Short mmCIF file of C-alpha atoms in Angstrom, two decimals:
data_model
loop_
_atom_site.label_atom_id
_atom_site.label_comp_id
_atom_site.label_asym_id
_atom_site.label_seq_id
_atom_site.Cartn_x
_atom_site.Cartn_y
_atom_site.Cartn_z
CA MET A 19 -0.09 24.79 23.20
CA ARG A 20 0.44 21.37 21.82
CA PRO A 21 -1.82 19.82 19.15
CA ILE A 22 -3.58 16.76 20.32
CA ALA A 23 -1.46 14.49 18.28
CA PHE A 24 1.48 15.40 20.41
CA ASP A 25 -0.28 16.03 23.60
CA ALA A 26 -2.50 12.92 23.84
CA PRO A 27 -1.28 9.91 26.01
CA GLY A 28 -0.01 6.82 24.36
CA ARG A 29 2.40 6.20 21.36
CA PHE A 30 2.15 6.51 17.55
CA HIS A 31 0.95 3.61 15.58
CA ARG A 32 1.63 3.50 11.90
CA GLY A 33 -1.19 2.59 9.67
CA CYS A 34 -2.51 2.27 6.11
CA LEU A 35 -6.09 3.57 5.72
CA HIS A 36 -6.69 2.88 2.02
CA THR A 37 -5.86 -0.48 0.22
CA HIS A 38 -7.47 -3.07 -1.96
CA SER A 39 -7.60 -6.82 -2.37
CA THR A 40 -9.11 -9.51 -4.69
CA ARG A 41 -12.37 -8.84 -3.07
CA SER A 42 -12.60 -5.81 -5.48
CA ASP A 43 -9.86 -4.84 -7.97
CA GLY A 44 -6.65 -5.73 -6.10
CA VAL A 45 -4.45 -8.56 -7.04
CA LEU A 46 -3.69 -10.08 -3.69
CA GLU A 47 -5.96 -11.92 -1.23
CA PRO A 48 -6.88 -10.13 1.91
CA GLU A 49 -4.69 -12.31 4.04
CA GLU A 50 -1.67 -11.55 1.93
CA VAL A 51 -2.35 -7.88 1.91
CA CYS A 52 -2.37 -7.87 5.76
CA ARG A 53 0.75 -10.06 5.87
CA ARG A 54 2.73 -7.70 3.66
CA TYR A 55 1.75 -4.59 5.70
CA ARG A 56 2.60 -6.50 8.89
CA ALA A 57 6.00 -7.60 7.46
CA GLU A 58 6.75 -3.99 6.52
CA GLY A 59 6.31 -2.89 10.10
CA TYR A 60 2.85 -1.43 10.07
CA ASP A 61 0.81 -1.54 13.20
CA PHE A 62 -2.61 -1.64 11.58
CA ILE A 63 -4.42 -1.26 8.21
CA ALA A 64 -7.84 -0.72 6.89
CA LEU A 65 -8.70 -2.83 3.87
CA THR A 66 -11.09 -0.70 1.91
CA ASP A 67 -12.33 -2.56 -1.09
CA HIS A 68 -14.68 -0.93 -3.55
CA PHE A 69 -18.24 -1.01 -2.24
CA VAL A 70 -20.13 -1.65 -5.38
CA GLY A 71 -22.52 -4.29 -6.70
CA LEU A 72 -19.91 -5.45 -9.13
CA TYR A 73 -17.95 -6.93 -6.26
CA ASP A 74 -21.05 -7.89 -4.12
CA TYR A 75 -20.56 -4.83 -1.82
CA PRO A 76 -17.59 -6.07 0.21
CA ILE A 77 -16.74 -5.05 3.78
CA VAL A 78 -13.89 -7.68 4.21
CA ASP A 79 -13.71 -9.33 7.62
CA THR A 80 -9.93 -8.98 8.41
CA ARG A 81 -10.26 -9.89 11.98
CA PRO A 82 -8.75 -13.28 11.56
CA PHE A 83 -5.47 -11.65 10.45
CA ARG A 84 -4.91 -9.64 13.69
CA ASN A 85 -2.41 -10.69 16.31
CA ASN A 86 -0.86 -9.05 19.38
CA ARG A 87 1.28 -6.68 17.33
CA PHE A 88 -0.93 -5.99 14.30
CA THR A 89 -4.63 -5.01 14.04
CA THR A 90 -7.11 -4.14 11.34
CA ILE A 91 -10.14 -1.77 11.17
CA LEU A 92 -12.96 -2.70 8.82
CA GLY A 93 -13.86 -0.31 6.08
CA ALA A 94 -14.59 0.27 2.46
CA GLU A 95 -14.30 2.83 -0.36
CA LEU A 96 -17.77 4.05 -0.98
CA HIS A 97 -19.16 5.10 -4.38
CA SER A 98 -22.53 6.76 -4.97
CA GLY A 99 -23.87 9.78 -6.90
CA ALA A 100 -22.15 11.89 -9.49
CA MET A 101 -19.56 14.61 -8.98
CA ALA A 102 -19.66 17.73 -11.27
CA ASN A 103 -17.65 15.85 -13.90
CA GLY A 104 -20.23 13.07 -14.05
CA GLU A 105 -18.08 10.51 -12.42
CA LEU A 106 -18.88 8.58 -9.22
CA TRP A 107 -17.75 9.77 -5.76
CA HIS A 108 -14.90 7.94 -4.05
CA ILE A 109 -15.24 8.28 -0.23
CA LEU A 110 -12.99 6.52 2.28
CA ALA A 111 -14.89 5.03 5.18
CA VAL A 112 -12.82 3.45 7.93
CA GLY A 113 -14.63 1.84 10.78
CA LEU A 114 -17.78 0.69 9.03
CA PRO A 115 -20.03 -1.95 10.65
CA GLU A 116 -20.28 -5.22 8.85
CA ASP A 117 -23.94 -4.68 8.17
CA PHE A 118 -23.66 -1.32 6.64
CA ALA A 119 -26.43 -1.09 4.01
CA PRO A 120 -25.27 -1.02 0.37
CA PRO A 121 -26.19 1.87 -1.77
CA HIS A 122 -27.74 1.49 -5.19
CA THR A 123 -24.32 1.31 -7.03
CA PRO A 124 -24.24 -1.71 -9.27
CA HIS A 125 -21.07 -0.67 -11.06
CA PHE A 126 -18.73 2.36 -11.48
CA LEU A 127 -21.15 4.57 -13.33
CA PRO A 128 -23.87 6.78 -11.78
CA VAL A 129 -27.32 5.54 -12.05
CA GLU A 130 -30.67 7.13 -11.50
CA GLY A 131 -32.06 7.21 -7.89
CA GLN A 132 -28.88 6.53 -6.00
CA GLU A 133 -27.74 8.40 -3.01
CA THR A 134 -25.55 11.49 -3.48
CA GLY A 135 -22.00 11.44 -2.26
CA ALA A 136 -23.05 13.71 0.58
CA GLU A 137 -25.74 11.33 1.67
CA ILE A 138 -23.67 8.23 1.71
CA ALA A 139 -20.90 10.01 3.50
CA ARG A 140 -23.34 11.19 6.21
CA ARG A 141 -24.78 7.66 6.53
CA ALA A 142 -21.26 6.24 6.99
CA ARG A 143 -20.30 8.83 9.54
CA GLU A 144 -23.56 8.15 11.47
CA ALA A 145 -22.66 4.47 11.46
CA GLY A 146 -19.41 5.27 13.18
CA ALA A 147 -16.85 5.53 10.44
CA PHE A 148 -14.04 7.89 9.97
CA VAL A 149 -14.82 9.53 6.63
CA ALA A 150 -12.29 11.04 4.17
CA ILE A 151 -12.64 12.62 0.68
CA ALA A 152 -10.43 10.22 -1.37
CA HIS A 153 -7.83 11.48 -3.96
CA PRO A 154 -9.54 14.82 -4.89
CA GLU A 155 -6.92 15.67 -7.55
CA TRP A 156 -7.19 12.35 -9.28
CA SER A 157 -10.92 12.52 -9.15
CA GLY A 158 -11.26 15.99 -10.61
CA LEU A 159 -13.10 17.21 -7.57
CA THR A 160 -14.44 20.78 -7.78
CA HIS A 161 -14.65 23.07 -4.87
CA GLU A 162 -18.37 22.90 -4.97
CA ASP A 163 -18.17 19.14 -4.76
CA ALA A 164 -15.95 19.30 -1.75
CA LEU A 165 -18.26 21.75 0.07
CA SER A 166 -21.19 19.44 -0.39
CA LEU A 167 -19.51 16.69 1.68
CA GLU A 168 -20.14 18.06 5.06
CA ALA A 169 -19.73 14.71 6.92
CA ALA A 170 -16.00 14.32 6.12
CA HIS A 171 -13.47 14.19 8.93
CA ALA A 172 -10.58 14.64 6.57
CA VAL A 173 -9.14 14.98 3.05
CA GLU A 174 -6.74 12.61 1.43
CA ILE A 175 -3.83 14.90 0.86
CA TYR A 176 -1.41 12.29 -0.54
CA ASN A 177 -2.37 9.08 -2.28
CA HIS A 178 0.62 7.00 -3.31
CA GLY A 179 -1.25 4.95 -5.99
CA CYS A 180 -2.33 8.14 -7.67
CA ALA A 181 1.21 9.33 -7.56
CA VAL A 182 2.55 6.13 -9.18
CA GLY A 183 -0.27 5.62 -11.62
CA ALA A 184 -1.42 9.03 -12.67
CA ASP A 185 1.00 11.71 -11.25
CA ARG A 186 -2.01 13.21 -9.35
CA PRO A 187 -1.31 12.42 -5.76
CA HIS A 188 -2.45 15.51 -3.86
CA GLY A 189 -5.45 17.08 -2.11
CA PHE A 190 -3.91 20.22 -0.63
CA ALA A 191 -5.86 22.67 -2.81
CA THR A 192 -9.13 20.98 -1.68
CA LEU A 193 -8.23 20.94 1.88
CA ASP A 194 -6.86 24.48 2.14
CA ARG A 195 -9.91 25.96 0.31
CA LEU A 196 -12.18 24.06 2.65
CA LEU A 197 -10.23 25.40 5.65
CA GLU A 198 -10.52 28.95 4.30
CA THR A 199 -14.39 28.54 4.55
CA GLY A 200 -13.98 27.52 8.26
CA ARG A 201 -14.38 23.81 7.74
CA ARG A 202 -12.29 22.01 10.59
CA LEU A 203 -10.89 19.17 8.58
CA ASP A 204 -7.85 16.99 9.06
CA LEU A 205 -5.62 15.33 6.47
CA VAL A 206 -4.45 11.80 5.74
CA ALA A 207 -1.76 10.23 3.60
CA THR A 208 -2.56 6.80 2.10
CA ASP A 209 -1.41 4.09 -0.24
CA ASP A 210 -4.57 3.15 -2.23
CA ALA A 211 -2.58 -0.02 -3.00
CA HIS A 212 -3.82 -2.59 -5.46
CA PHE A 213 -0.37 -4.34 -5.76
CA ASN A 214 -0.40 -4.28 -9.45
CA GLU A 215 2.29 -1.70 -9.60
CA PRO A 216 4.60 -0.03 -6.98
CA ASP A 217 1.70 1.60 -5.29
CA HIS A 218 2.26 0.38 -1.73
CA PHE A 219 4.16 1.43 1.39
CA GLY A 220 4.38 5.07 0.24
CA GLY A 221 1.98 7.04 2.41
CA TRP A 222 0.57 6.42 5.94
CA VAL A 223 -0.75 7.90 9.07
CA MET A 224 0.81 7.89 12.48
CA VAL A 225 -2.04 7.72 14.96
CA LYS A 226 -1.46 8.51 18.69
CA ALA A 227 -3.30 6.07 20.93
CA GLU A 228 -2.73 4.23 24.17
CA GLU A 229 -3.53 0.88 22.63
CA ASN A 230 -3.19 -0.54 19.11
CA GLU A 231 -6.76 -1.64 19.00
CA PRO A 232 -9.53 -0.69 16.39
CA GLU A 233 -11.64 1.26 18.86
CA ALA A 234 -8.84 3.31 20.21
CA LEU A 235 -7.32 4.01 16.82
CA LEU A 236 -10.66 4.97 15.39
CA ALA A 237 -11.36 7.33 18.29
CA ALA A 238 -7.93 8.93 17.89
CA LEU A 239 -8.51 9.36 14.09
CA LYS A 240 -11.72 11.18 14.68
CA ALA A 241 -10.19 13.32 17.35
CA GLY A 242 -7.33 14.36 15.04
CA ALA A 243 -4.56 12.68 17.13
CA HIS A 244 -2.48 11.83 14.12
CA TYR A 245 -0.05 13.08 11.52
CA SER A 246 0.66 11.87 8.03
CA SER A 247 3.91 10.92 6.26
CA THR A 248 5.84 9.53 3.24
CA GLY A 249 8.90 9.15 5.37
CA PRO A 250 9.88 11.80 8.05
CA GLU A 251 8.80 11.65 11.71
CA ILE A 252 7.27 14.57 13.53
CA ARG A 253 8.05 14.02 17.24
CA ASN A 254 6.65 17.21 18.82
CA VAL A 255 4.93 20.48 17.94
CA GLU A 256 4.43 23.35 20.33
CA LEU A 257 2.83 26.74 19.53
CA ASP A 258 3.32 29.73 21.83
CA GLY A 259 1.88 32.83 20.31
CA ARG A 260 3.93 33.84 17.31
CA ARG A 261 6.60 31.17 18.03
CA LEU A 262 6.46 27.51 16.77
CA THR A 263 8.76 24.72 17.91
CA VAL A 264 9.04 21.54 15.82
CA GLU A 265 11.04 18.43 16.68
CA CYS A 266 11.41 15.87 14.03
CA SER A 267 13.68 13.33 12.24
CA ALA A 268 16.49 14.92 10.14
CA ALA A 269 14.94 17.42 7.72
CA ARG A 270 16.17 19.99 5.14
CA SER A 271 13.07 22.11 5.34
CA ILE A 272 10.20 22.90 7.67
CA VAL A 273 7.45 24.89 5.95
CA VAL A 274 4.51 26.54 7.79
CA VAL A 275 1.40 27.12 5.61
CA GLY A 276 -1.67 29.24 6.32
CA ALA A 277 -4.69 30.68 4.60
CA GLY A 278 -4.31 32.18 1.11
CA SER A 279 -0.66 32.71 0.23
CA ALA A 280 0.61 32.74 3.92
CA GLY A 281 3.69 30.66 4.25
CA GLN A 282 6.99 30.63 6.09
CA ALA A 283 9.95 28.25 5.72
CA LEU A 284 13.16 27.29 7.47
CA HIS A 285 15.87 25.52 5.47
CA GLY A 286 19.03 23.78 6.62
CA ALA A 287 20.89 20.58 6.98
CA SER A 288 19.86 17.73 9.28
CA ILE A 289 17.34 19.92 11.11
CA THR A 290 15.94 18.07 14.11
CA ARG A 291 14.60 20.94 16.11
CA ALA A 292 13.36 24.32 14.89
CA ASP A 293 12.07 27.44 16.44
CA ILE A 294 10.25 29.49 14.00
CA ARG A 295 8.72 32.96 14.43
CA LEU A 296 5.28 33.03 12.62
CA ASP A 297 5.45 36.67 11.33
CA ARG A 298 4.39 35.70 7.79
CA VAL A 299 1.45 33.57 8.82
CA ASN A 300 0.39 35.39 11.97
CA SER A 301 -2.90 36.65 10.43
CA SER A 302 -3.99 33.08 9.47
CA PRO A 303 -6.68 31.48 11.70
CA TRP A 304 -4.92 28.14 11.06
CA ILE A 305 -1.51 26.70 10.14
CA ARG A 306 -0.33 23.31 9.08
CA ILE A 307 3.33 22.19 9.02
CA SER A 308 5.20 20.22 6.42
CA VAL A 309 8.61 18.55 7.21
CA ILE A 310 10.68 17.59 4.19
CA ASP A 311 13.80 15.47 4.27
CA ALA A 312 16.82 15.37 2.09
CA ALA A 313 15.24 12.75 -0.23
CA GLY A 314 12.17 15.02 -0.67
CA ARG A 315 9.91 12.87 1.40
CA ARG A 316 7.33 14.73 3.46
CA ALA A 317 5.40 14.59 6.73
CA TRP A 318 2.42 16.79 7.52
CA THR A 319 0.59 17.89 10.64
CA ASN A 320 -3.12 18.35 10.75
CA PRO A 321 -4.24 21.92 10.62
CA ILE A 322 -3.78 23.80 13.88
CA TRP A 323 -6.48 26.34 14.63
CA ARG A 324 -5.27 29.39 16.56
CA ASP A 325 -8.39 30.32 18.50
#
């Protein structure tokens, strides 16, 4: 069995799903944000400025910055309702229509009568967006908060801006606890770049699609045909009962993680292919794979369900 990211037709396209411009609290104009990602070899980005009244609820039209090698997906970072800690939700919505109705969110503080996070996430998904729980570690998200967001497709498991600015980059605890309840969620790595510190070009998704076009990329994201990375490449994954085969760029470790404390690792030098028996994770209904290179950079597959 090959997960869809490695079995679907097409090729991998490198993309940034979370970044900001002067249309909210970023320091670069939208055109310059797109130019820099294009210059760095990205195939696509989603410019996701903060969707609050303070910035006139922007869904930035980045279509003029597309060309035959680079495309964009419209999106925004949504905010509405209070989490358990009293702060506003941060919800990534990639693939929003330009006429998506604004919530009652005049600024970055909760106000009476606004939608909950679960409600605006549901509305975004129904409007066609790929929805992800943004930077749960940085936000102080509780397990109960995360459970309430039933419309999410994915959890942001690495956020480069949160790594650089707060040393709180991860979402693995949130993702794994949700998986353990049976929620079938994927994962994404992002930048959350504002370009006011070295918060860019650090985390990305590799999306498998036949065309580098917004509709094809969005469909692949929703289908789970992607993996995430801060450096390494994952080239193939095959699962045959208790045996896993992974092909990748040169790695020092390949780690298989399952429910609870289940985990199994293979270590070595310049590993590009590994055949791993899954004895220590065999009872887990799902596994996910981490590939770690000699510099400590990582790539992650989406969870693979074994039913």
